[in-house]
Coordinates of C-alpha atoms in Angstrom, one line a residue:
M1 CA -18.6 59.4 30.2
K2 CA -18.0 59.2 26.5
K3 CA -19.8 57.0 24.0
V4 CA -18.4 55.4 20.9
V5 CA -20.6 54.1 18.0
F6 CA -19.0 51.8 15.5
A7 CA -19.8 51.2 11.9
S8 CA -17.5 48.8 10.2
V9 CA -18.7 46.7 7.3
L10 CA -15.8 45.1 5.5
A11 CA -15.1 46.5 2.1
I12 CA -14.6 43.2 0.5
A13 CA -15.1 44.2 -3.1
T14 CA -11.7 45.7 -3.5
G15 CA -8.0 45.2 -2.6
T16 CA -6.8 41.7 -1.8
L17 CA -10.2 40.2 -2.4
C18 CA -10.7 41.6 -5.8
A19 CA -11.2 38.1 -7.2
V20 CA -14.3 37.6 -4.9
P21 CA -17.5 37.6 -7.0
A22 CA -19.0 41.0 -7.7
A23 CA -22.1 40.1 -5.6
F24 CA -20.0 41.1 -2.6
S25 CA -20.3 44.7 -3.5
Q26 CA -23.8 44.6 -2.1
A27 CA -22.2 44.1 1.3
A28 CA -19.4 46.6 0.9
T29 CA -21.2 49.5 2.5
G30 CA -23.4 49.9 5.5
S31 CA -24.4 52.1 8.3
T32 CA -24.7 51.6 12.0
P33 CA -28.3 51.7 13.2
S34 CA -29.2 54.0 16.0
G35 CA -30.0 52.6 19.3
S36 CA -28.3 51.8 22.6
S37 CA -27.5 48.2 21.6
D38 CA -24.7 49.5 19.3
Q39 CA -23.4 52.2 21.6
I40 CA -20.5 51.3 23.9
T41 CA -19.0 53.4 26.7
I42 CA -15.3 53.7 27.3
K43 CA -15.0 55.0 30.8
D44 CA -11.3 55.5 31.1
P45 CA -10.3 58.9 29.4
A46 CA -6.8 57.7 28.6
E47 CA -8.2 54.6 26.9
F48 CA -10.8 56.7 25.0
N49 CA -8.1 59.1 23.8
A50 CA -5.9 56.2 22.7
Y51 CA -8.8 54.8 20.8
Q52 CA -9.7 58.1 19.1
N53 CA -6.1 58.6 18.0
A54 CA -5.9 55.1 16.6
I55 CA -9.1 55.3 14.5
G56 CA -8.3 58.8 13.5
T57 CA -5.2 57.8 11.7
S58 CA -5.7 58.0 7.9
A59 CA -2.9 56.0 6.3
P60 CA -4.0 52.2 6.4
A61 CA -0.5 50.9 7.4
A62 CA -0.1 53.5 10.2
K63 CA -3.7 53.0 11.3
A64 CA -3.2 49.2 11.6
A65 CA -0.1 49.8 13.7
A66 CA -2.0 52.2 15.9
L67 CA -4.9 49.8 16.4
E68 CA -2.5 47.0 17.2
D69 CA -0.8 49.2 19.8
F70 CA -4.2 50.1 21.3
L71 CA -5.0 46.4 21.7
T72 CA -1.6 45.7 23.2
K73 CA -2.1 48.4 25.8
Y74 CA -5.8 47.6 26.4
P75 CA -6.2 43.8 25.8
N76 CA -9.5 43.7 27.8
T77 CA -11.0 46.8 26.3
V78 CA -14.8 46.8 26.0
V79 CA -14.5 47.6 22.4
K80 CA -12.1 44.8 21.5
N81 CA -14.4 43.1 19.0
Q82 CA -15.2 46.3 17.2
V83 CA -11.5 47.3 17.1
L84 CA -10.6 43.9 15.7
T85 CA -13.2 44.3 13.0
T86 CA -11.9 47.8 12.2
L87 CA -8.4 46.3 12.1
L88 CA -9.6 43.7 9.6
L89 CA -10.9 46.4 7.3
T90 CA -7.7 48.4 7.7
Y91 CA -5.4 45.5 6.7
Q92 CA -7.7 44.9 3.7
Q93 CA -7.2 48.5 2.7
A94 CA -3.5 48.2 3.2
N95 CA -3.5 45.1 0.9
D96 CA -1.8 43.1 3.7
T97 CA -3.0 39.6 3.0
A98 CA -1.0 37.9 5.7
N99 CA -2.2 40.1 8.5
L100 CA -5.7 40.2 7.0
L101 CA -5.9 36.4 7.4
K102 CA -4.4 36.4 10.9
T103 CA -6.8 39.2 12.0
A104 CA -9.8 37.3 10.6
K105 CA -8.8 34.4 12.9
R106 CA -8.5 36.8 15.9
V107 CA -12.0 38.2 15.1
L108 CA -13.5 34.7 14.9
D109 CA -11.8 33.6 18.1
A110 CA -13.6 36.5 19.8
D111 CA -16.8 36.2 17.8
P112 CA -17.3 32.9 15.8
N113 CA -20.5 34.3 14.2
N114 CA -18.8 37.3 12.5
L115 CA -19.7 36.9 8.9
R116 CA -17.2 39.4 7.6
A117 CA -14.3 37.7 9.3
A118 CA -15.6 34.3 8.3
L119 CA -15.7 35.5 4.7
V120 CA -12.1 36.7 4.7
Y121 CA -10.9 33.6 6.5
V122 CA -12.7 31.1 4.3
Y123 CA -11.9 32.8 1.1
L124 CA -8.2 33.3 1.7
T125 CA -7.7 29.9 3.4
K126 CA -9.3 28.2 0.4
Q127 CA -7.2 30.2 -2.0
Q128 CA -4.0 29.3 -0.2
A129 CA -5.0 25.6 0.0
T130 CA -5.5 25.6 -3.7
A131 CA -2.0 26.9 -4.3
K132 CA -0.5 24.4 -1.8
A133 CA -2.3 21.3 -3.2
A134 CA 0.4 20.4 -5.8
T135 CA 3.3 20.3 -3.3
D136 CA 1.5 19.4 0.0
P137 CA -1.9 17.7 -0.7
A138 CA -2.3 16.6 2.9
G139 CA -1.6 20.1 4.3
A140 CA -3.9 21.6 1.6
Q141 CA -6.7 19.3 2.6
S142 CA -6.3 20.2 6.3
M143 CA -6.7 23.8 5.3
L144 CA -9.8 23.0 3.3
D145 CA -11.2 21.1 6.3
D146 CA -10.6 24.2 8.5
A147 CA -12.2 26.6 5.9
A148 CA -15.2 24.3 5.6
K149 CA -15.7 24.2 9.4
V150 CA -15.7 28.0 9.6
A151 CA -18.1 28.1 6.6
Q152 CA -20.5 25.7 8.3
T153 CA -20.6 27.9 11.4
A154 CA -21.2 31.0 9.2
L155 CA -24.0 29.4 7.3
A156 CA -25.8 28.7 10.6
V157 CA -25.7 32.4 11.6
T158 CA -29.1 34.0 11.3
A159 CA -28.7 37.4 12.9
P160 CA -25.9 39.9 13.5
T161 CA -23.9 39.7 16.8
P162 CA -25.0 42.4 19.3
N163 CA -22.8 45.5 19.2
S164 CA -21.3 44.3 15.9
G165 CA -22.0 47.6 14.2
I166 CA -24.1 46.1 11.4
S167 CA -27.8 46.7 10.8
A168 CA -30.3 44.0 10.1
E169 CA -30.7 45.2 6.5
D170 CA -26.9 45.2 5.9
F171 CA -26.7 41.8 7.6
A172 CA -29.2 40.4 5.2
K173 CA -27.2 41.7 2.2
L174 CA -24.0 40.3 3.7
K175 CA -25.7 36.9 4.4
A176 CA -26.9 36.7 0.8
A177 CA -23.6 37.7 -0.7
T178 CA -21.5 35.3 1.5
T179 CA -23.6 32.2 1.3
P180 CA -22.4 31.0 -2.1
I181 CA -18.8 31.5 -1.0
F182 CA -19.3 29.4 2.1
Q183 CA -21.2 26.6 0.2
S184 CA -18.4 26.5 -2.4
A185 CA -15.7 26.1 0.3
I186 CA -17.6 23.2 1.8
A187 CA -18.1 21.6 -1.6
T188 CA -14.4 22.0 -2.4
D189 CA -13.5 20.3 0.8
D190 CA -15.9 17.4 -0.1
V191 CA -14.1 17.0 -3.5
G192 CA -10.7 16.9 -1.8
K193 CA -12.0 14.0 0.4
K194 CA -13.6 12.4 -2.7
D195 CA -17.0 12.8 -1.1
Y196 CA -18.7 13.6 -4.4
Q197 CA -22.2 13.1 -3.2
G198 CA -21.5 15.8 -0.5
A199 CA -19.9 18.0 -3.2
I200 CA -23.0 17.6 -5.4
Q201 CA -25.3 18.6 -2.6
N202 CA -23.3 21.6 -1.6
Y203 CA -22.7 22.8 -5.2
Q204 CA -26.5 22.5 -5.7
E205 CA -27.2 24.5 -2.6
E206 CA -24.7 27.1 -3.7
L207 CA -26.3 27.5 -7.1
K208 CA -29.7 27.8 -5.4
S209 CA -28.4 30.7 -3.3
Y210 CA -28.0 32.9 -6.4
P211 CA -31.2 35.0 -6.8
D212 CA -30.9 35.3 -10.6
L213 CA -29.6 31.8 -11.3
T214 CA -32.2 31.2 -14.0
S215 CA -31.4 34.3 -16.0
P216 CA -29.4 33.3 -19.1
A217 CA -28.2 36.9 -19.3
N218 CA -26.5 36.7 -16.0
A219 CA -25.7 33.0 -15.6
P220 CA -24.0 33.3 -12.2
G221 CA -22.0 30.5 -10.7
I222 CA -20.7 29.1 -14.0
N223 CA -17.4 27.9 -12.4
E224 CA -19.4 26.0 -9.8
T225 CA -21.8 24.7 -12.5
Y226 CA -18.7 23.2 -14.2
L227 CA -17.5 21.8 -10.9
L228 CA -20.9 20.3 -10.2
G229 CA -20.8 18.6 -13.6
Q230 CA -17.4 17.2 -12.7
A231 CA -18.6 15.9 -9.4
Y232 CA -21.3 13.9 -11.1
I233 CA -18.7 12.5 -13.5
Q234 CA -16.2 11.8 -10.7
D235 CA -18.7 10.1 -8.5
K236 CA -18.3 6.4 -8.0
D237 CA -20.1 4.0 -10.4
P238 CA -22.9 4.0 -11.4
K239 CA -22.1 7.6 -12.5
D240 CA -25.0 10.0 -13.1
L241 CA -23.9 10.9 -16.6
P242 CA -27.1 12.7 -17.7
N243 CA -26.7 15.3 -14.9
G244 CA -23.0 15.5 -15.5
I245 CA -23.5 16.1 -19.2
F246 CA -26.1 18.8 -18.6
Y247 CA -24.1 20.9 -16.1
L248 CA -20.9 20.6 -18.2
E249 CA -22.8 21.8 -21.2
R250 CA -24.5 24.6 -19.2
A251 CA -21.0 25.7 -18.1
A252 CA -19.8 25.5 -21.7
Q253 CA -22.6 27.8 -22.9
Y254 CA -21.3 30.6 -20.7
A255 CA -17.7 29.8 -20.2
P256 CA -15.1 32.5 -21.1
P257 CA -13.5 32.0 -24.6
A258 CA -10.3 30.6 -23.1
A259 CA -12.1 27.7 -21.4
K260 CA -15.1 27.2 -23.6
D261 CA -13.6 24.7 -26.0
S262 CA -12.2 22.3 -23.4
V263 CA -15.5 22.4 -21.4
E264 CA -17.5 21.8 -24.5
K265 CA -15.3 18.8 -25.4
A266 CA -15.8 17.3 -22.0
A267 CA -19.6 17.5 -22.3
E268 CA -19.4 15.9 -25.8
Y269 CA -17.1 13.2 -24.6
W270 CA -19.5 12.0 -21.9
Y271 CA -22.5 12.4 -24.1
Q272 CA -20.8 10.2 -26.8
K273 CA -20.0 7.7 -24.0
Y274 CA -23.6 7.7 -22.6
H275 CA -25.6 7.9 -25.8
G276 CA -23.3 6.1 -28.2
G277 CA -23.3 8.9 -30.8
M278 CA -23.6 12.7 -31.2
D279 CA -27.1 12.7 -32.6
G280 CA -29.5 14.7 -30.5
F281 CA -26.8 16.8 -28.8
D282 CA -27.6 20.2 -30.5
P283 CA -31.0 20.4 -28.7
I284 CA -29.3 19.7 -25.4
K285 CA -27.0 22.7 -26.1
Q286 CA -30.1 24.9 -26.4
L287 CA -31.7 23.5 -23.2
A288 CA -28.5 24.1 -21.3
H289 CA -28.3 27.6 -22.6
D290 CA -31.9 28.4 -21.5
N291 CA -32.1 26.5 -18.2
A292 CA -29.9 26.6 -15.1
T293 CA -31.1 23.1 -14.0
P294 CA -32.2 20.2 -16.2
P295 CA -35.8 20.8 -17.4
A296 CA -38.4 18.0 -17.7
S297 CA -37.8 17.8 -21.4
Y298 CA -34.1 16.9 -20.9
A299 CA -34.0 13.1 -21.3
P300 CA -31.0 11.8 -23.2
T301 CA -31.3 8.2 -24.2
P302 CA -28.6 5.7 -23.2
A303 CA -26.9 3.5 -25.8
P304 CA -27.7 -0.2 -25.7
P305 CA -25.7 -1.8 -22.9
P306 CA -22.3 -2.9 -24.1
P307 CA -20.9 -6.4 -23.5
A308 CA -19.6 -7.1 -19.9
P309 CA -16.2 -5.5 -19.3
D310 CA -14.6 -8.9 -18.7
K311 CA -15.8 -10.1 -22.1
L312 CA -14.5 -7.0 -23.8
A313 CA -11.2 -7.6 -22.1
H314 CA -11.1 -11.2 -23.1
D315 CA -12.0 -10.4 -26.8
A316 CA -9.2 -7.8 -26.9
V317 CA -6.7 -10.4 -25.6
A318 CA -8.0 -13.0 -28.0
A319 CA -7.7 -10.7 -30.9
A320 CA -4.0 -10.1 -30.1
S321 CA -3.0 -13.7 -30.7
T322 CA 0.8 -13.3 -30.1
P323 CA 2.9 -11.8 -27.3
E324 CA 4.2 -9.3 -29.9
A325 CA 0.6 -8.2 -30.7
L326 CA -0.2 -7.9 -27.0
K327 CA 2.9 -5.8 -26.6
N328 CA 1.7 -3.5 -29.3
M329 CA -1.7 -2.9 -27.8
A330 CA -2.6 0.7 -26.9
L331 CA -1.7 1.5 -23.3
S332 CA -5.3 2.4 -22.5
D333 CA -6.4 -1.1 -23.8
K334 CA -3.7 -2.8 -21.6
E335 CA -5.0 -0.8 -18.6
F336 CA -8.6 -1.9 -19.4
V337 CA -7.6 -5.6 -19.5
L338 CA -5.7 -5.3 -16.2
A339 CA -8.6 -3.6 -14.5
N340 CA -11.5 -5.7 -16.0
G341 CA -10.2 -9.0 -17.4
N342 CA -10.1 -12.3 -15.7
Q343 CA -6.8 -13.3 -14.1
E344 CA -5.6 -15.3 -17.1
D345 CA -6.1 -12.5 -19.5
A346 CA -4.6 -9.9 -17.1
D347 CA -1.6 -12.2 -16.6
K348 CA -1.0 -12.4 -20.4
V349 CA -1.0 -8.6 -20.7
W350 CA 1.1 -8.0 -17.6
A351 CA 3.7 -10.5 -18.8
V352 CA 4.6 -8.2 -21.7
M353 CA 4.5 -5.1 -19.5
K354 CA 6.3 -5.8 -16.2
G355 CA 9.9 -4.6 -16.2
V356 CA 9.5 -2.8 -19.5
R357 CA 10.6 0.9 -19.6
T358 CA 8.2 3.2 -21.4
Q359 CA 7.2 6.8 -21.8
V360 CA 4.0 7.7 -19.9
P361 CA 2.1 10.9 -20.9
G362 CA -0.7 12.1 -18.7
I363 CA -2.4 14.9 -16.7
V364 CA -1.1 15.5 -13.2
I365 CA -3.6 14.7 -10.4
Q366 CA -1.3 14.7 -7.4
A367 CA 2.4 15.4 -7.2
T368 CA 5.3 15.4 -4.7
P369 CA 9.1 15.5 -5.5
D370 CA 9.2 11.7 -5.1
S371 CA 6.0 10.6 -6.8
V372 CA 3.4 11.8 -9.4
Q373 CA -0.1 10.5 -9.9
L374 CA -1.3 10.8 -13.5
A375 CA -4.6 10.5 -15.4
V376 CA -3.5 8.7 -18.5
S377 CA -6.6 7.0 -20.1
P378 CA -9.3 9.2 -21.7
D379 CA -11.8 8.3 -19.0
A380 CA -9.4 9.1 -16.2
Q381 CA -8.5 12.4 -17.8
Q382 CA -12.2 13.4 -18.2
S383 CA -13.1 12.4 -14.6
K384 CA -9.8 13.8 -13.2
T385 CA -8.9 10.6 -11.4
A386 CA -5.4 9.1 -11.3
D387 CA -4.8 5.7 -12.9
F388 CA -1.0 5.7 -13.1
T389 CA 1.6 6.4 -10.4
V390 CA 5.2 7.2 -11.3
N391 CA 7.8 6.9 -8.5
F392 CA 11.1 8.7 -9.2
T393 CA 14.7 7.5 -8.6
K394 CA 15.8 11.0 -7.8
P395 CA 13.4 13.6 -6.4
L396 CA 12.1 16.1 -9.0
T397 CA 13.7 19.6 -8.7
T398 CA 10.4 21.1 -10.1
V399 CA 7.2 19.6 -8.9
P400 CA 4.5 19.9 -11.6
A401 CA 1.2 21.6 -10.8
I402 CA -2.1 19.8 -10.7
G403 CA -3.6 19.8 -14.2
D404 CA -0.2 20.0 -16.0
S405 CA 0.3 17.8 -19.1
V406 CA 3.6 15.9 -18.6
K407 CA 5.6 12.9 -19.9
Y408 CA 7.9 10.7 -17.9
D409 CA 10.1 7.7 -18.6
A410 CA 9.6 4.9 -16.1
T411 CA 9.5 1.1 -15.7
F412 CA 6.3 -0.9 -15.1
D413 CA 6.5 -2.5 -11.6
S414 CA 3.0 -3.5 -10.4
Y415 CA -0.7 -2.8 -10.6
T416 CA -4.0 -3.0 -8.7
K417 CA -7.4 -3.8 -10.1
T418 CA -9.4 -2.0 -7.4
P419 CA -9.0 0.9 -7.6
P420 CA -7.4 0.6 -11.1
M421 CA -3.8 1.8 -10.7
I422 CA -0.6 1.0 -12.6
I423 CA 2.6 1.7 -10.7
L424 CA 5.9 2.5 -12.4
N425 CA 9.3 2.9 -10.7
E426 CA 12.6 4.4 -11.8
G427 CA 10.9 7.4 -13.1
S428 CA 12.8 10.2 -14.8
L429 CA 12.3 13.1 -17.1
P430 CA 12.6 12.1 -20.8
E431 CA 15.9 12.7 -22.4
A432 CA 15.8 15.7 -24.7
T433 CA 16.0 14.8 -28.3
K434 CA 19.5 15.5 -29.5
A435 CA 19.9 17.6 -32.7
P436 CA 21.6 15.7 -35.5
V437 CA 25.3 16.5 -35.9
R438 CA 26.0 18.4 -39.1
R439 CA 29.2 17.3 -40.8
K440 CA 31.1 19.7 -43.0
P441 CA 31.2 18.6 -46.7
A442 CA 34.5 17.1 -47.8
A443 CA 36.7 19.5 -49.6
H444 CA 37.2 18.9 -53.3
Q445 CA 40.6 18.0 -54.4

């Protein structure tokens, strides 16, 4: 009778998961505790020898092949869960992302409470969904739903699975390191479904899970802090702009140089919109630098309430006293009247738009070869919501990525007031500006 003791804590701080936050390095090493609960007996000598040969292979690719062969020959082995977990680590060491994800699913099928496998599955599935979102939003959302479901199960795990080869101490480290990743996956799924209240709650829970969140020197979770601010901004009216402004500015304070300016401008935009001016914003910058959450002293004052939207729309139409003046209104002003004006004012504006071909610049929110949804107005761009849809006569050969700045030629076709959306058909790429033809000077006689 031979005994095999397993120690296999996934080394998630290197290889294919190098982009995972550095906190995971806390869970990258571990040891198997002594005790009979983690000792498993392989009674068949041939099976034991096959197992020893497999785990004794040093090269990751060869070891993975040997472990797969062992599982094929002994599909009901008593060490199946442990071999699968070792195989998970081996594929990670081999930088084999495809098989790493498949193996994580196999581990979870056998042990739904395996945090290491859940981490790999959730992280890689979310990563692939993000890459897929531009070309197949429905498929990407299905993947996010799946990742969120696994993450929910993982968050409920409170102790290591028996015979998992992980000590209580290492489990606690792994639990602390993986909790933010699971919360982030659930929040991302909420955003995809436009459940911004759910996203706010889960981003808040994620940020709370960082033990040093309040330390300005470390400022962990800055990307999620930005996404939390965006969720407040994207939430349905009435928006919680004070919280959105604070978390956007908090993210701006610690954002990397490449992103700092754009995040800062977003915070300033919404503060201007909420407060009516930029006075009092510098103290807010300091508060956001020093506090991970809004302190009691954070109390931005709102601007006096503006006139009702329908009155603003009517005044804009009245000021443009002729069809030509209406035609020359800014596109964002026309959109405002269509969304907020009374039917008479909206009809006047639409009369000078319908059937007109124009160039529409915007930020891509969703895209397929046949149709692109854009954020065109400043409010739509800041809240990352689509307000224009361009349908193409011929499918695009290159589908733009979400977040790209684009321009299309298209013809106004219809619009909806709720939700505000202007639909254009016959879309196409703008014709390239032709260079002027240079003529040779006439020869002198």
